[in-house]
């Protein structure tokens, strides 16, 4: 189910070396994404800003927890330069959660978007943001810079939040998505399966995402990074992924990518183009 072509690995080595040398972080590397070699081979990556240490303690996530490092003021320019070097037409930016900062990192998102757009206004930028505690002023910091897609992951069903996302609030995440949609942006969210959720709970979560304005939904299989993290309760069969895709399409979510290996930013540019082109209800061959 999870594999990488040897040519992808060779391309990955070159890109990974450059990123490490220049102090540019990616969530691909920090979170051990199963698609990393494929994406690097296609000159795509999801940039991780605001350091590599998170202030929250989600039990599924292998990004380091603790006291974060100082914000790198040169980071926006470094990322923009790399986007230019690769000739990217689509850049995805995410971050660790920075509850320790007065602006929770929202202005750094804005600076990265601004630097990329200043370099080339035709480059589309997708951001995957934390909840910023639901503060509209912090959300506005990001939105004012004009991202093309704004994602915030619901991650799991409401019942599992206390166990899986102890510092997050299910309803707050929905309200973040709703606010972004009300401001006129393309919205995106993601769900992991295999954490102990039931089929009815997944359907209710999809219902909630639709109700609160989610345009793009990604659904993937949770994989345990190592023994310290949440157990994989179940490996979900392919036909169930297909069932959730069809269910979400039927209730009105524009585009759903639902496969075991799917992660939030997987094939993000392709999905963005489908949504912008008005192709809905799973009519692509993904």
PDB file of N, CA and C in Angstrom, residues 97-110 130-142:
ATOM      1  N   UNK A  97       1.776  24.619  16.019  1.00  0.00           N
ATOM      2  CA  UNK A  97       0.923  25.548  16.760  1.00  0.00           C
ATOM      3  C   UNK A  97       1.797  26.337  17.732  1.00  0.00           C
ATOM      4  N   UNK A  98       1.647  27.657  17.721  1.00  0.00           N
ATOM      5  CA  UNK A  98       2.469  28.526  18.561  1.00  0.00           C
ATOM      6  C   UNK A  98       1.598  29.311  19.542  1.00  0.00           C
ATOM      7  N   UNK A  99       1.055  28.601  20.514  1.00  0.00           N
ATOM      8  CA  UNK A  99       0.248  29.252  21.543  1.00  0.00           C
ATOM      9  C   UNK A  99       1.073  30.204  22.403  1.00  0.00           C
ATOM     10  N   UNK A 100       2.404  30.095  22.312  1.00  0.00           N
ATOM     11  CA  UNK A 100       3.283  30.930  23.132  1.00  0.00           C
ATOM     12  C   UNK A 100       3.436  32.348  22.600  1.00  0.00           C
ATOM     13  N   UNK A 101       3.071  32.581  21.349  1.00  0.00           N
ATOM     14  CA  UNK A 101       3.257  33.896  20.732  1.00  0.00           C
ATOM     15  C   UNK A 101       1.984  34.744  20.859  1.00  0.00           C
ATOM     16  N   UNK A 102       2.137  36.054  21.036  1.00  0.00           N
ATOM     17  CA  UNK A 102       0.951  36.918  21.137  1.00  0.00           C
ATOM     18  C   UNK A 102       0.017  36.804  19.933  1.00  0.00           C
ATOM     19  N   UNK A 103       0.598  36.657  18.739  1.00  0.00           N
ATOM     20  CA  UNK A 103      -0.233  36.539  17.529  1.00  0.00           C
ATOM     21  C   UNK A 103      -0.384  35.087  17.086  1.00  0.00           C
ATOM     22  N   UNK A 104       0.135  34.150  17.902  1.00  0.00           N
ATOM     23  CA  UNK A 104       0.073  32.706  17.648  1.00  0.00           C
ATOM     24  C   UNK A 104       0.645  32.316  16.283  1.00  0.00           C
ATOM     25  N   UNK A 105       1.492  33.173  15.738  1.00  0.00           N
ATOM     26  CA  UNK A 105       2.144  32.877  14.462  1.00  0.00           C
ATOM     27  C   UNK A 105       1.390  33.340  13.240  1.00  0.00           C
ATOM     28  N   UNK A 106       0.255  33.998  13.432  1.00  0.00           N
ATOM     29  CA  UNK A 106      -0.573  34.389  12.286  1.00  0.00           C
ATOM     30  C   UNK A 106       0.148  35.377  11.368  1.00  0.00           C
ATOM     31  N   UNK A 107       0.930  36.278  11.933  1.00  0.00           N
ATOM     32  CA  UNK A 107       1.633  37.250  11.093  1.00  0.00           C
ATOM     33  C   UNK A 107       2.756  36.612  10.274  1.00  0.00           C
ATOM     34  N   UNK A 108       3.325  35.526  10.770  1.00  0.00           N
ATOM     35  CA  UNK A 108       4.358  34.835   9.983  1.00  0.00           C
ATOM     36  C   UNK A 108       3.730  34.181   8.754  1.00  0.00           C
ATOM     37  N   UNK A 109       2.540  33.624   8.901  1.00  0.00           N
ATOM     38  CA  UNK A 109       1.814  33.122   7.732  1.00  0.00           C
ATOM     39  C   UNK A 109       1.645  34.249   6.712  1.00  0.00           C
ATOM     40  N   UNK A 110       1.206  35.405   7.188  1.00  0.00           N
ATOM     41  CA  UNK A 110       0.976  36.537   6.293  1.00  0.00           C
ATOM     42  C   UNK A 110       2.264  36.954   5.586  1.00  0.00           C
ATOM     43  N   UNK A 130      -3.376  26.451  12.179  1.00  0.00           N
ATOM     44  CA  UNK A 130      -3.928  26.011  13.462  1.00  0.00           C
ATOM     45  C   UNK A 130      -5.211  26.771  13.761  1.00  0.00           C
ATOM     46  N   UNK A 131      -5.803  26.508  14.922  1.00  0.00           N
ATOM     47  CA  UNK A 131      -7.111  27.145  15.185  1.00  0.00           C
ATOM     48  C   UNK A 131      -7.010  28.574  15.716  1.00  0.00           C
ATOM     49  N   UNK A 132      -5.792  29.027  16.108  1.00  0.00           N
ATOM     50  CA  UNK A 132      -5.611  30.375  16.672  1.00  0.00           C
ATOM     51  C   UNK A 132      -6.633  30.659  17.783  1.00  0.00           C
ATOM     52  N   UNK A 133      -7.037  29.592  18.483  1.00  0.00           N
ATOM     53  CA  UNK A 133      -8.043  29.707  19.543  1.00  0.00           C
ATOM     54  C   UNK A 133      -9.345  30.353  19.045  1.00  0.00           C
ATOM     55  N   UNK A 134      -9.573  30.266  17.743  1.00  0.00           N
ATOM     56  CA  UNK A 134     -10.797  30.824  17.176  1.00  0.00           C
ATOM     57  C   UNK A 134     -10.822  32.338  17.106  1.00  0.00           C
ATOM     58  N   UNK A 135      -9.700  32.991  17.352  1.00  0.00           N
ATOM     59  CA  UNK A 135      -9.660  34.464  17.362  1.00  0.00           C
ATOM     60  C   UNK A 135      -9.752  35.022  15.936  1.00  0.00           C
ATOM     61  N   UNK A 136     -10.785  35.782  15.684  1.00  0.00           N
ATOM     62  CA  UNK A 136     -11.019  36.309  14.342  1.00  0.00           C
ATOM     63  C   UNK A 136      -9.951  37.317  13.929  1.00  0.00           C
ATOM     64  N   UNK A 137      -9.403  38.061  14.886  1.00  0.00           N
ATOM     65  CA  UNK A 137      -8.357  39.022  14.533  1.00  0.00           C
ATOM     66  C   UNK A 137      -7.110  38.322  14.020  1.00  0.00           C
ATOM     67  N   UNK A 138      -6.801  37.141  14.577  1.00  0.00           N
ATOM     68  CA  UNK A 138      -5.638  36.391  14.115  1.00  0.00           C
ATOM     69  C   UNK A 138      -5.922  35.712  12.777  1.00  0.00           C
ATOM     70  N   UNK A 139      -7.123  35.212  12.612  1.00  0.00           N
ATOM     71  CA  UNK A 139      -7.513  34.653  11.311  1.00  0.00           C
ATOM     72  C   UNK A 139      -7.437  35.732  10.232  1.00  0.00           C
ATOM     73  N   UNK A 140      -7.883  36.943  10.569  1.00  0.00           N
ATOM     74  CA  UNK A 140      -7.837  38.044   9.604  1.00  0.00           C
ATOM     75  C   UNK A 140      -6.400  38.399   9.210  1.00  0.00           C
ATOM     76  N   UNK A 141      -5.456  38.241  10.133  1.00  0.00           N
ATOM     77  CA  UNK A 141      -4.049  38.483   9.784  1.00  0.00           C
ATOM     78  C   UNK A 141      -3.628  37.637   8.591  1.00  0.00           C
ATOM     79  N   UNK A 142      -4.060  36.384   8.595  1.00  0.00           N
ATOM     80  CA  UNK A 142      -3.721  35.454   7.502  1.00  0.00           C
ATOM     81  C   UNK A 142      -4.529  35.781   6.256  1.00  0.00           C
TER      82      UNK A 142
END
